[in-house]
PDB file of N, CA and C in Angstrom:
ATOM      1  N   MET A   1      -3.381   2.311  38.201  1.00  0.00           N
ATOM      2  CA  MET A   1      -2.858   2.201  36.865  1.00  0.00           C
ATOM      3  C   MET A   1      -1.522   1.466  36.932  1.00  0.00           C
ATOM      4  N   GLN A   2      -1.357   0.465  36.082  1.00  0.00           N
ATOM      5  CA  GLN A   2      -0.141  -0.331  36.064  1.00  0.00           C
ATOM      6  C   GLN A   2       0.727   0.115  34.892  1.00  0.00           C
ATOM      7  N   LEU A   3       1.799   0.807  35.192  1.00  0.00           N
ATOM      8  CA  LEU A   3       2.670   1.302  34.142  1.00  0.00           C
ATOM      9  C   LEU A   3       3.564   0.214  33.568  1.00  0.00           C
ATOM     10  N   GLY A   4       3.838  -0.801  34.344  1.00  0.00           N
ATOM     11  CA  GLY A   4       4.733  -1.853  33.891  1.00  0.00           C
ATOM     12  C   GLY A   4       4.123  -2.730  32.808  1.00  0.00           C
ATOM     13  N   THR A   5       2.808  -2.797  32.719  1.00  0.00           N
ATOM     14  CA  THR A   5       2.176  -3.671  31.744  1.00  0.00           C
ATOM     15  C   THR A   5       1.952  -2.991  30.402  1.00  0.00           C
ATOM     16  N   LEU A   6       2.074  -1.688  30.343  1.00  0.00           N
ATOM     17  CA  LEU A   6       1.888  -0.987  29.085  1.00  0.00           C
ATOM     18  C   LEU A   6       3.139  -1.114  28.224  1.00  0.00           C
ATOM     19  N   GLN A   7       2.947  -1.511  26.977  1.00  0.00           N
ATOM     20  CA  GLN A   7       4.071  -1.598  26.067  1.00  0.00           C
ATOM     21  C   GLN A   7       4.180  -0.278  25.316  1.00  0.00           C
ATOM     22  N   SER A   8       5.385   0.208  25.206  1.00  0.00           N
ATOM     23  CA  SER A   8       5.560   1.463  24.487  1.00  0.00           C
ATOM     24  C   SER A   8       5.526   1.208  22.987  1.00  0.00           C
ATOM     25  N   ILE A   9       4.960   2.143  22.282  1.00  0.00           N
ATOM     26  CA  ILE A   9       4.868   2.050  20.831  1.00  0.00           C
ATOM     27  C   ILE A   9       6.116   2.715  20.247  1.00  0.00           C
ATOM     28  N   PRO A  10       6.827   1.998  19.374  1.00  0.00           N
ATOM     29  CA  PRO A  10       8.027   2.594  18.774  1.00  0.00           C
ATOM     30  C   PRO A  10       7.666   3.858  17.982  1.00  0.00           C
ATOM     31  N   PRO A  11       8.532   4.859  17.992  1.00  0.00           N
ATOM     32  CA  PRO A  11       8.228   6.097  17.265  1.00  0.00           C
ATOM     33  C   PRO A  11       8.164   5.901  15.752  1.00  0.00           C
ATOM     34  N   GLU A  12       8.748   4.816  15.254  1.00  0.00           N
ATOM     35  CA  GLU A  12       8.724   4.555  13.819  1.00  0.00           C
ATOM     36  C   GLU A  12       7.336   4.175  13.312  1.00  0.00           C
ATOM     37  N   VAL A  13       6.453   3.788  14.218  1.00  0.00           N
ATOM     38  CA  VAL A  13       5.123   3.334  13.822  1.00  0.00           C
ATOM     39  C   VAL A  13       4.366   4.431  13.091  1.00  0.00           C
ATOM     40  N   ASP A  14       4.462   5.657  13.570  1.00  0.00           N
ATOM     41  CA  ASP A  14       3.777   6.760  12.895  1.00  0.00           C
ATOM     42  C   ASP A  14       4.334   6.976  11.493  1.00  0.00           C
ATOM     43  N   THR A  15       5.647   6.847  11.348  1.00  0.00           N
ATOM     44  CA  THR A  15       6.266   7.004  10.028  1.00  0.00           C
ATOM     45  C   THR A  15       5.799   5.908   9.085  1.00  0.00           C
ATOM     46  N   ILE A  16       5.758   4.688   9.581  1.00  0.00           N
ATOM     47  CA  ILE A  16       5.304   3.556   8.766  1.00  0.00           C
ATOM     48  C   ILE A  16       3.881   3.799   8.299  1.00  0.00           C
ATOM     49  N   LYS A  17       3.015   4.146   9.236  1.00  0.00           N
ATOM     50  CA  LYS A  17       1.607   4.341   8.893  1.00  0.00           C
ATOM     51  C   LYS A  17       1.443   5.471   7.881  1.00  0.00           C
ATOM     52  N   THR A  18       2.198   6.550   8.051  1.00  0.00           N
ATOM     53  CA  THR A  18       2.097   7.668   7.119  1.00  0.00           C
ATOM     54  C   THR A  18       2.565   7.277   5.725  1.00  0.00           C
ATOM     55  N   LEU A  19       3.709   6.606   5.623  1.00  0.00           N
ATOM     56  CA  LEU A  19       4.229   6.203   4.319  1.00  0.00           C
ATOM     57  C   LEU A  19       3.283   5.227   3.615  1.00  0.00           C
ATOM     58  N   VAL A  20       2.732   4.287   4.356  1.00  0.00           N
ATOM     59  CA  VAL A  20       1.828   3.312   3.749  1.00  0.00           C
ATOM     60  C   VAL A  20       0.510   3.977   3.353  1.00  0.00           C
ATOM     61  N   LYS A  21       0.013   4.920   4.175  1.00  0.00           N
ATOM     62  CA  LYS A  21      -1.209   5.644   3.810  1.00  0.00           C
ATOM     63  C   LYS A  21      -1.014   6.457   2.541  1.00  0.00           C
ATOM     64  N   VAL A  22       0.120   7.141   2.433  1.00  0.00           N
ATOM     65  CA  VAL A  22       0.404   7.926   1.229  1.00  0.00           C
ATOM     66  C   VAL A  22       0.514   7.002   0.020  1.00  0.00           C
ATOM     67  N   SER A  23       1.150   5.847   0.193  1.00  0.00           N
ATOM     68  CA  SER A  23       1.252   4.873  -0.900  1.00  0.00           C
ATOM     69  C   SER A  23      -0.125   4.408  -1.346  1.00  0.00           C
ATOM     70  N   GLY A  24      -0.990   4.120  -0.383  1.00  0.00           N
ATOM     71  CA  GLY A  24      -2.345   3.680  -0.715  1.00  0.00           C
ATOM     72  C   GLY A  24      -3.134   4.756  -1.435  1.00  0.00           C
ATOM     73  N   ILE A  25      -3.015   5.993  -0.997  1.00  0.00           N
ATOM     74  CA  ILE A  25      -3.735   7.093  -1.642  1.00  0.00           C
ATOM     75  C   ILE A  25      -3.214   7.311  -3.059  1.00  0.00           C
ATOM     76  N   LEU A  26      -1.888   7.278  -3.230  1.00  0.00           N
ATOM     77  CA  LEU A  26      -1.333   7.422  -4.576  1.00  0.00           C
ATOM     78  C   LEU A  26      -1.760   6.272  -5.485  1.00  0.00           C
ATOM     79  N   ALA A  27      -1.825   5.065  -4.948  1.00  0.00           N
ATOM     80  CA  ALA A  27      -2.294   3.926  -5.741  1.00  0.00           C
ATOM     81  C   ALA A  27      -3.740   4.138  -6.166  1.00  0.00           C
ATOM     82  N   LEU A  28      -4.556   4.654  -5.262  1.00  0.00           N
ATOM     83  CA  LEU A  28      -5.958   4.910  -5.591  1.00  0.00           C
ATOM     84  C   LEU A  28      -6.077   5.993  -6.660  1.00  0.00           C
ATOM     85  N   VAL A  29      -5.301   7.061  -6.536  1.00  0.00           N
ATOM     86  CA  VAL A  29      -5.336   8.142  -7.534  1.00  0.00           C
ATOM     87  C   VAL A  29      -4.861   7.623  -8.891  1.00  0.00           C
ATOM     88  N   PHE A  30      -3.783   6.856  -8.889  1.00  0.00           N
ATOM     89  CA  PHE A  30      -3.268   6.282 -10.125  1.00  0.00           C
ATOM     90  C   PHE A  30      -4.301   5.344 -10.749  1.00  0.00           C
ATOM     91  N   GLY A  31      -4.998   4.584  -9.924  1.00  0.00           N
ATOM     92  CA  GLY A  31      -6.044   3.696 -10.418  1.00  0.00           C
ATOM     93  C   GLY A  31      -7.203   4.460 -11.033  1.00  0.00           C
ATOM     94  N   ILE A  32      -7.588   5.576 -10.438  1.00  0.00           N
ATOM     95  CA  ILE A  32      -8.669   6.399 -10.996  1.00  0.00           C
ATOM     96  C   ILE A  32      -8.253   6.983 -12.343  1.00  0.00           C
ATOM     97  N   ILE A  33      -7.004   7.419 -12.435  1.00  0.00           N
ATOM     98  CA  ILE A  33      -6.507   7.947 -13.711  1.00  0.00           C
ATOM     99  C   ILE A  33      -6.540   6.868 -14.782  1.00  0.00           C
ATOM    100  N   LEU A  34      -6.109   5.658 -14.438  1.00  0.00           N
ATOM    101  CA  LEU A  34      -6.158   4.552 -15.404  1.00  0.00           C
ATOM    102  C   LEU A  34      -7.592   4.197 -15.784  1.00  0.00           C
ATOM    103  N   LEU A  35      -8.508   4.294 -14.836  1.00  0.00           N
ATOM    104  CA  LEU A  35      -9.915   4.035 -15.136  1.00  0.00           C
ATOM    105  C   LEU A  35     -10.439   5.058 -16.135  1.00  0.00           C
ATOM    106  N   ILE A  36     -10.082   6.311 -15.950  1.00  0.00           N
ATOM    107  CA  ILE A  36     -10.508   7.358 -16.892  1.00  0.00           C
ATOM    108  C   ILE A  36      -9.907   7.120 -18.269  1.00  0.00           C
ATOM    109  N   ILE A  37      -8.626   6.726 -18.310  1.00  0.00           N
ATOM    110  CA  ILE A  37      -7.990   6.427 -19.595  1.00  0.00           C
ATOM    111  C   ILE A  37      -8.680   5.243 -20.270  1.00  0.00           C
ATOM    112  N   GLY A  38      -8.991   4.219 -19.487  1.00  0.00           N
ATOM    113  CA  GLY A  38      -9.682   3.057 -20.038  1.00  0.00           C
ATOM    114  C   GLY A  38     -11.061   3.404 -20.575  1.00  0.00           C
ATOM    115  N   LEU A  39     -11.814   4.240 -19.854  1.00  0.00           N
ATOM    116  CA  LEU A  39     -13.131   4.660 -20.324  1.00  0.00           C
ATOM    117  C   LEU A  39     -13.029   5.557 -21.553  1.00  0.00           C
ATOM    118  N   ALA A  40     -12.010   6.402 -21.611  1.00  0.00           N
ATOM    119  CA  ALA A  40     -11.822   7.266 -22.776  1.00  0.00           C
ATOM    120  C   ALA A  40     -11.507   6.441 -24.014  1.00  0.00           C
ATOM    121  N   THR A  41     -10.684   5.416 -23.873  1.00  0.00           N
ATOM    122  CA  THR A  41     -10.382   4.572 -25.030  1.00  0.00           C
ATOM    123  C   THR A  41     -11.605   3.771 -25.451  1.00  0.00           C
ATOM    124  N   LEU A  42     -12.458   3.434 -24.507  1.00  0.00           N
ATOM    125  CA  LEU A  42     -13.691   2.723 -24.832  1.00  0.00           C
ATOM    126  C   LEU A  42     -14.637   3.623 -25.618  1.00  0.00           C
ATOM    127  N   LEU A  43     -14.688   4.895 -25.259  1.00  0.00           N
ATOM    128  CA  LEU A  43     -15.552   5.844 -25.953  1.00  0.00           C
ATOM    129  C   LEU A  43     -15.108   6.080 -27.395  1.00  0.00           C
ATOM    130  N   PHE A  44     -13.830   5.978 -27.657  1.00  0.00           N
ATOM    131  CA  PHE A  44     -13.321   6.190 -29.004  1.00  0.00           C
ATOM    132  C   PHE A  44     -13.309   4.920 -29.834  1.00  0.00           C
ATOM    133  N   GLY A  45     -13.925   3.871 -29.329  1.00  0.00           N
ATOM    134  CA  GLY A  45     -14.057   2.648 -30.101  1.00  0.00           C
ATOM    135  C   GLY A  45     -12.897   1.677 -29.954  1.00  0.00           C
ATOM    136  N   VAL A  46     -11.922   2.029 -29.155  1.00  0.00           N
ATOM    137  CA  VAL A  46     -10.781   1.146 -28.947  1.00  0.00           C
ATOM    138  C   VAL A  46     -10.862   0.643 -27.510  1.00  0.00           C
ATOM    139  N   PHE A  47     -11.050  -0.630 -27.367  1.00  0.00           N
ATOM    140  CA  PHE A  47     -11.154  -1.183 -26.018  1.00  0.00           C
ATOM    141  C   PHE A  47      -9.803  -1.752 -25.625  1.00  0.00           C
ATOM    142  N   LEU A  48      -9.189  -1.119 -24.663  1.00  0.00           N
ATOM    143  CA  LEU A  48      -7.921  -1.623 -24.149  1.00  0.00           C
ATOM    144  C   LEU A  48      -8.164  -2.293 -22.813  1.00  0.00           C
ATOM    145  N   LEU A  49      -7.848  -3.547 -22.735  1.00  0.00           N
ATOM    146  CA  LEU A  49      -8.055  -4.320 -21.520  1.00  0.00           C
ATOM    147  C   LEU A  49      -6.963  -4.072 -20.486  1.00  0.00           C
ATOM    148  N   ILE A  50      -5.808  -3.647 -20.947  1.00  0.00           N
ATOM    149  CA  ILE A  50      -4.664  -3.470 -20.051  1.00  0.00           C
ATOM    150  C   ILE A  50      -4.928  -2.450 -18.943  1.00  0.00           C
ATOM    151  N   PRO A  51      -5.476  -1.236 -19.244  1.00  0.00           N
ATOM    152  CA  PRO A  51      -5.739  -0.304 -18.128  1.00  0.00           C
ATOM    153  C   PRO A  51      -6.704  -0.874 -17.093  1.00  0.00           C
ATOM    154  N   GLY A  52      -7.674  -1.662 -17.530  1.00  0.00           N
ATOM    155  CA  GLY A  52      -8.627  -2.259 -16.594  1.00  0.00           C
ATOM    156  C   GLY A  52      -7.976  -3.277 -15.674  1.00  0.00           C
ATOM    157  N   ILE A  53      -7.111  -4.102 -16.235  1.00  0.00           N
ATOM    158  CA  ILE A  53      -6.421  -5.110 -15.424  1.00  0.00           C
ATOM    159  C   ILE A  53      -5.469  -4.437 -14.433  1.00  0.00           C
ATOM    160  N   ILE A  54      -4.714  -3.466 -14.925  1.00  0.00           N
ATOM    161  CA  ILE A  54      -3.795  -2.745 -14.038  1.00  0.00           C
ATOM    162  C   ILE A  54      -4.570  -2.003 -12.964  1.00  0.00           C
ATOM    163  N   ASP A  55      -5.732  -1.466 -13.321  1.00  0.00           N
ATOM    164  CA  ASP A  55      -6.566  -0.751 -12.355  1.00  0.00           C
ATOM    165  C   ASP A  55      -7.006  -1.673 -11.221  1.00  0.00           C
ATOM    166  N   ILE A  56      -7.369  -2.888 -11.552  1.00  0.00           N
ATOM    167  CA  ILE A  56      -7.761  -3.858 -10.523  1.00  0.00           C
ATOM    168  C   ILE A  56      -6.580  -4.176  -9.613  1.00  0.00           C
ATOM    169  N   LEU A  57      -5.406  -4.373 -10.204  1.00  0.00           N
ATOM    170  CA  LEU A  57      -4.215  -4.668  -9.403  1.00  0.00           C
ATOM    171  C   LEU A  57      -3.841  -3.487  -8.507  1.00  0.00           C
ATOM    172  N   ILE A  58      -4.023  -2.279  -8.993  1.00  0.00           N
ATOM    173  CA  ILE A  58      -3.725  -1.104  -8.172  1.00  0.00           C
ATOM    174  C   ILE A  58      -4.709  -1.010  -7.011  1.00  0.00           C
ATOM    175  N   TYR A  59      -5.970  -1.354  -7.249  1.00  0.00           N
ATOM    176  CA  TYR A  59      -6.942  -1.359  -6.155  1.00  0.00           C
ATOM    177  C   TYR A  59      -6.557  -2.402  -5.100  1.00  0.00           C
ATOM    178  N   VAL A  60      -6.043  -3.527  -5.544  1.00  0.00           N
ATOM    179  CA  VAL A  60      -5.582  -4.555  -4.607  1.00  0.00           C
ATOM    180  C   VAL A  60      -4.405  -4.027  -3.782  1.00  0.00           C
ATOM    181  N   ILE A  61      -3.518  -3.247  -4.402  1.00  0.00           N
ATOM    182  CA  ILE A  61      -2.417  -2.626  -3.656  1.00  0.00           C
ATOM    183  C   ILE A  61      -2.983  -1.699  -2.591  1.00  0.00           C
ATOM    184  N   TYR A  62      -3.991  -0.900  -2.957  1.00  0.00           N
ATOM    185  CA  TYR A  62      -4.625   0.028  -2.008  1.00  0.00           C
ATOM    186  C   TYR A  62      -5.216  -0.732  -0.817  1.00  0.00           C
ATOM    187  N   VAL A  63      -5.928  -1.806  -1.096  1.00  0.00           N
ATOM    188  CA  VAL A  63      -6.545  -2.602  -0.028  1.00  0.00           C
ATOM    189  C   VAL A  63      -5.476  -3.213   0.873  1.00  0.00           C
ATOM    190  N   ASN A  64      -4.382  -3.687   0.295  1.00  0.00           N
ATOM    191  CA  ASN A  64      -3.324  -4.289   1.098  1.00  0.00           C
ATOM    192  C   ASN A  64      -2.549  -3.254   1.890  1.00  0.00           C
ATOM    193  N   CYS A  65      -2.503  -2.016   1.432  1.00  0.00           N
ATOM    194  CA  CYS A  65      -1.897  -0.953   2.242  1.00  0.00           C
ATOM    195  C   CYS A  65      -2.704  -0.769   3.524  1.00  0.00           C
ATOM    196  N   LYS A  66      -4.022  -0.863   3.413  1.00  0.00           N
ATOM    197  CA  LYS A  66      -4.858  -0.777   4.614  1.00  0.00           C
ATOM    198  C   LYS A  66      -4.587  -1.958   5.541  1.00  0.00           C
ATOM    199  N   GLU A  67      -4.351  -3.123   4.973  1.00  0.00           N
ATOM    200  CA  GLU A  67      -4.051  -4.316   5.765  1.00  0.00           C
ATOM    201  C   GLU A  67      -2.699  -4.165   6.474  1.00  0.00           C
ATOM    202  N   ILE A  68      -1.714  -3.585   5.803  1.00  0.00           N
ATOM    203  CA  ILE A  68      -0.406  -3.361   6.417  1.00  0.00           C
ATOM    204  C   ILE A  68      -0.546  -2.424   7.611  1.00  0.00           C
ATOM    205  N   ILE A  69      -1.334  -1.372   7.444  1.00  0.00           N
ATOM    206  CA  ILE A  69      -1.560  -0.431   8.547  1.00  0.00           C
ATOM    207  C   ILE A  69      -2.230  -1.141   9.714  1.00  0.00           C
ATOM    208  N   ARG A  70      -3.190  -2.010   9.417  1.00  0.00           N
ATOM    209  CA  ARG A  70      -3.872  -2.759  10.477  1.00  0.00           C
ATOM    210  C   ARG A  70      -2.894  -3.658  11.222  1.00  0.00           C
ATOM    211  N   LEU A  71      -2.005  -4.323  10.489  1.00  0.00           N
ATOM    212  CA  LEU A  71      -1.006  -5.183  11.126  1.00  0.00           C
ATOM    213  C   LEU A  71      -0.055  -4.377  12.007  1.00  0.00           C
ATOM    214  N   VAL A  72       0.346  -3.193  11.544  1.00  0.00           N
ATOM    215  CA  VAL A  72       1.230  -2.341  12.349  1.00  0.00           C
ATOM    216  C   VAL A  72       0.520  -1.890  13.611  1.00  0.00           C
ATOM    217  N   GLU A  73      -0.751  -1.528  13.489  1.00  0.00           N
ATOM    218  CA  GLU A  73      -1.502  -1.103  14.671  1.00  0.00           C
ATOM    219  C   GLU A  73      -1.680  -2.235  15.667  1.00  0.00           C
ATOM    220  N   MET A  74      -1.729  -3.477  15.170  1.00  0.00           N
ATOM    221  CA  MET A  74      -1.828  -4.643  16.054  1.00  0.00           C
ATOM    222  C   MET A  74      -0.457  -5.062  16.581  1.00  0.00           C
ATOM    223  N   ARG A  75       0.585  -4.324  16.200  1.00  0.00           N
ATOM    224  CA  ARG A  75       1.972  -4.580  16.595  1.00  0.00           C
ATOM    225  C   ARG A  75       2.500  -5.912  16.080  1.00  0.00           C
ATOM    226  N   ASN A  76       1.973  -6.336  14.962  1.00  0.00           N
ATOM    227  CA  ASN A  76       2.448  -7.545  14.303  1.00  0.00           C
ATOM    228  C   ASN A  76       3.423  -7.100  13.210  1.00  0.00           C
ATOM    229  N   TYR A  77       4.592  -6.631  13.632  1.00  0.00           N
ATOM    230  CA  TYR A  77       5.532  -5.977  12.738  1.00  0.00           C
ATOM    231  C   TYR A  77       6.150  -6.926  11.710  1.00  0.00           C
ATOM    232  N   GLN A  78       6.392  -8.164  12.087  1.00  0.00           N
ATOM    233  CA  GLN A  78       7.014  -9.103  11.153  1.00  0.00           C
ATOM    234  C   GLN A  78       6.083  -9.414   9.986  1.00  0.00           C
ATOM    235  N   ARG A  79       4.816  -9.674  10.265  1.00  0.00           N
ATOM    236  CA  ARG A  79       3.864  -9.927   9.168  1.00  0.00           C
ATOM    237  C   ARG A  79       3.679  -8.686   8.313  1.00  0.00           C
ATOM    238  N   ALA A  80       3.691  -7.508   8.946  1.00  0.00           N
ATOM    239  CA  ALA A  80       3.569  -6.260   8.186  1.00  0.00           C
ATOM    240  C   ALA A  80       4.767  -6.088   7.250  1.00  0.00           C
ATOM    241  N   LYS A  81       5.938  -6.434   7.738  1.00  0.00           N
ATOM    242  CA  LYS A  81       7.150  -6.316   6.922  1.00  0.00           C
ATOM    243  C   LYS A  81       7.098  -7.276   5.738  1.00  0.00           C
ATOM    244  N   GLU A  82       6.676  -8.514   5.984  1.00  0.00           N
ATOM    245  CA  GLU A  82       6.568  -9.494   4.906  1.00  0.00           C
ATOM    246  C   GLU A  82       5.555  -9.051   3.860  1.00  0.00           C
ATOM    247  N   LYS A  83       4.426  -8.546   4.318  1.00  0.00           N
ATOM    248  CA  LYS A  83       3.379  -8.092   3.398  1.00  0.00           C
ATOM    249  C   LYS A  83       3.846  -6.866   2.624  1.00  0.00           C
ATOM    250  N   THR A  84       4.609  -6.004   3.264  1.00  0.00           N
ATOM    251  CA  THR A  84       5.103  -4.806   2.587  1.00  0.00           C
ATOM    252  C   THR A  84       6.062  -5.174   1.463  1.00  0.00           C
ATOM    253  N   HIS A  85       6.887  -6.190   1.661  1.00  0.00           N
ATOM    254  CA  HIS A  85       7.812  -6.622   0.611  1.00  0.00           C
ATOM    255  C   HIS A  85       7.045  -7.010  -0.651  1.00  0.00           C
ATOM    256  N   VAL A  86       6.018  -7.804  -0.505  1.00  0.00           N
ATOM    257  CA  VAL A  86       5.246  -8.272  -1.655  1.00  0.00           C
ATOM    258  C   VAL A  86       4.596  -7.103  -2.387  1.00  0.00           C
ATOM    259  N   TRP A  87       3.946  -6.227  -1.640  1.00  0.00           N
ATOM    260  CA  TRP A  87       3.199  -5.142  -2.284  1.00  0.00           C
ATOM    261  C   TRP A  87       4.097  -4.010  -2.742  1.00  0.00           C
ATOM    262  N   MET A  88       5.310  -3.943  -2.199  1.00  0.00           N
ATOM    263  CA  MET A  88       6.287  -2.994  -2.715  1.00  0.00           C
ATOM    264  C   MET A  88       6.668  -3.389  -4.141  1.00  0.00           C
ATOM    265  N   ILE A  89       6.914  -4.662  -4.350  1.00  0.00           N
ATOM    266  CA  ILE A  89       7.262  -5.143  -5.692  1.00  0.00           C
ATOM    267  C   ILE A  89       6.101  -4.925  -6.652  1.00  0.00           C
ATOM    268  N   MET A  90       4.895  -5.232  -6.208  1.00  0.00           N
ATOM    269  CA  MET A  90       3.711  -4.990  -7.046  1.00  0.00           C
ATOM    270  C   MET A  90       3.538  -3.494  -7.325  1.00  0.00           C
ATOM    271  N   GLY A  91       3.858  -2.675  -6.339  1.00  0.00           N
ATOM    272  CA  GLY A  91       3.774  -1.229  -6.526  1.00  0.00           C
ATOM    273  C   GLY A  91       4.759  -0.749  -7.577  1.00  0.00           C
ATOM    274  N   PHE A  92       5.970  -1.303  -7.569  1.00  0.00           N
ATOM    275  CA  PHE A  92       6.947  -0.942  -8.591  1.00  0.00           C
ATOM    276  C   PHE A  92       6.461  -1.348  -9.978  1.00  0.00           C
ATOM    277  N   ILE A  93       5.893  -2.533 -10.085  1.00  0.00           N
ATOM    278  CA  ILE A  93       5.490  -3.051 -11.397  1.00  0.00           C
ATOM    279  C   ILE A  93       4.240  -2.349 -11.915  1.00  0.00           C
ATOM    280  N   PHE A  94       3.211  -2.243 -11.090  1.00  0.00           N
ATOM    281  CA  PHE A  94       1.922  -1.761 -11.579  1.00  0.00           C
ATOM    282  C   PHE A  94       1.567  -0.343 -11.145  1.00  0.00           C
ATOM    283  N   GLY A  95       2.133   0.122 -10.060  1.00  0.00           N
ATOM    284  CA  GLY A  95       1.733   1.420  -9.541  1.00  0.00           C
ATOM    285  C   GLY A  95       2.696   2.536  -9.840  1.00  0.00           C
ATOM    286  N   GLY A  96       3.813   2.220 -10.439  1.00  0.00           N
ATOM    287  CA  GLY A  96       4.785   3.252 -10.732  1.00  0.00           C
ATOM    288  C   GLY A  96       5.875   3.300  -9.677  1.00  0.00           C
ATOM    289  N   ILE A  97       6.862   4.070  -9.965  1.00  0.00           N
ATOM    290  CA  ILE A  97       8.051   4.159  -9.119  1.00  0.00           C
ATOM    291  C   ILE A  97       7.733   4.781  -7.759  1.00  0.00           C
ATOM    292  N   VAL A  98       6.885   5.791  -7.733  1.00  0.00           N
ATOM    293  CA  VAL A  98       6.635   6.522  -6.485  1.00  0.00           C
ATOM    294  C   VAL A  98       6.006   5.617  -5.431  1.00  0.00           C
ATOM    295  N   ILE A  99       5.020   4.847  -5.800  1.00  0.00           N
ATOM    296  CA  ILE A  99       4.345   3.958  -4.847  1.00  0.00           C
ATOM    297  C   ILE A  99       5.325   2.910  -4.321  1.00  0.00           C
ATOM    298  N   GLY A 100       6.096   2.317  -5.218  1.00  0.00           N
ATOM    299  CA  GLY A 100       7.084   1.327  -4.802  1.00  0.00           C
ATOM    300  C   GLY A 100       8.146   1.917  -3.883  1.00  0.00           C
ATOM    301  N   LEU A 101       8.605   3.134  -4.183  1.00  0.00           N
ATOM    302  CA  LEU A 101       9.619   3.773  -3.342  1.00  0.00           C
ATOM    303  C   LEU A 101       9.078   4.110  -1.954  1.00  0.00           C
ATOM    304  N   LEU A 102       7.845   4.568  -1.880  1.00  0.00           N
ATOM    305  CA  LEU A 102       7.262   4.868  -0.570  1.00  0.00           C
ATOM    306  C   LEU A 102       7.137   3.607   0.279  1.00  0.00           C
ATOM    307  N   LEU A 103       6.701   2.516  -0.334  1.00  0.00           N
ATOM    308  CA  LEU A 103       6.612   1.265   0.411  1.00  0.00           C
ATOM    309  C   LEU A 103       8.006   0.749   0.769  1.00  0.00           C
ATOM    310  N   LEU A 104       8.960   0.936  -0.119  1.00  0.00           N
ATOM    311  CA  LEU A 104      10.340   0.523   0.159  1.00  0.00           C
ATOM    312  C   LEU A 104      10.914   1.302   1.334  1.00  0.00           C
ATOM    313  N   SER A 105      10.608   2.577   1.407  1.00  0.00           N
ATOM    314  CA  SER A 105      11.156   3.384   2.500  1.00  0.00           C
ATOM    315  C   SER A 105      10.504   3.062   3.848  1.00  0.00           C
ATOM    316  N   SER A 106       9.348   2.432   3.844  1.00  0.00           N
ATOM    317  CA  SER A 106       8.721   2.064   5.109  1.00  0.00           C
ATOM    318  C   SER A 106       9.270   0.753   5.672  1.00  0.00           C
ATOM    319  N   ILE A 107       9.911  -0.067   4.828  1.00  0.00           N
ATOM    320  CA  ILE A 107      10.395  -1.374   5.284  1.00  0.00           C
ATOM    321  C   ILE A 107      11.470  -1.281   6.367  1.00  0.00           C
ATOM    322  N   PRO A 108      12.504  -0.421   6.236  1.00  0.00           N
ATOM    323  CA  PRO A 108      13.517  -0.390   7.310  1.00  0.00           C
ATOM    324  C   PRO A 108      12.955   0.060   8.640  1.00  0.00           C
ATOM    325  N   GLN A 109      11.842   0.747   8.624  1.00  0.00           N
ATOM    326  CA  GLN A 109      11.238   1.222   9.861  1.00  0.00           C
ATOM    327  C   GLN A 109      10.604   0.072  10.653  1.00  0.00           C
ATOM    328  N   ILE A 110      10.168  -0.969   9.938  1.00  0.00           N
ATOM    329  CA  ILE A 110       9.474  -2.085  10.589  1.00  0.00           C
ATOM    330  C   ILE A 110      10.516  -3.025  11.199  1.00  0.00           C
ATOM    331  N   ARG A 111      10.382  -3.289  12.470  1.00  0.00           N
ATOM    332  CA  ARG A 111      11.340  -4.188  13.152  1.00  0.00           C
ATOM    333  C   ARG A 111      10.684  -5.477  13.529  1.00  0.00           C
TER     334      ARG A 111
END
């Protein structure tokens, strides 16, 4: 066994993965709630397109959270950090404050 060739994983990686996973799950839950609101308004004869559009954008945030986790696991920290910046802003706009704050708190961890 060659110990010199193994790269150590920074301890922040687990924190990053946890924060991004929680952000993705919250985005998914928020998207499901918006889907229910959109379907309820459809049942009452009022079709609101806004919840549907926001729901799609929230699903995209969820998918990109999985991509950020994949990049962190591949130790591509710079690309993960860049991707987190973009989806943090989208999380603030479309996913609410909590999702954006969780993604924001994961950024300083990425080196």
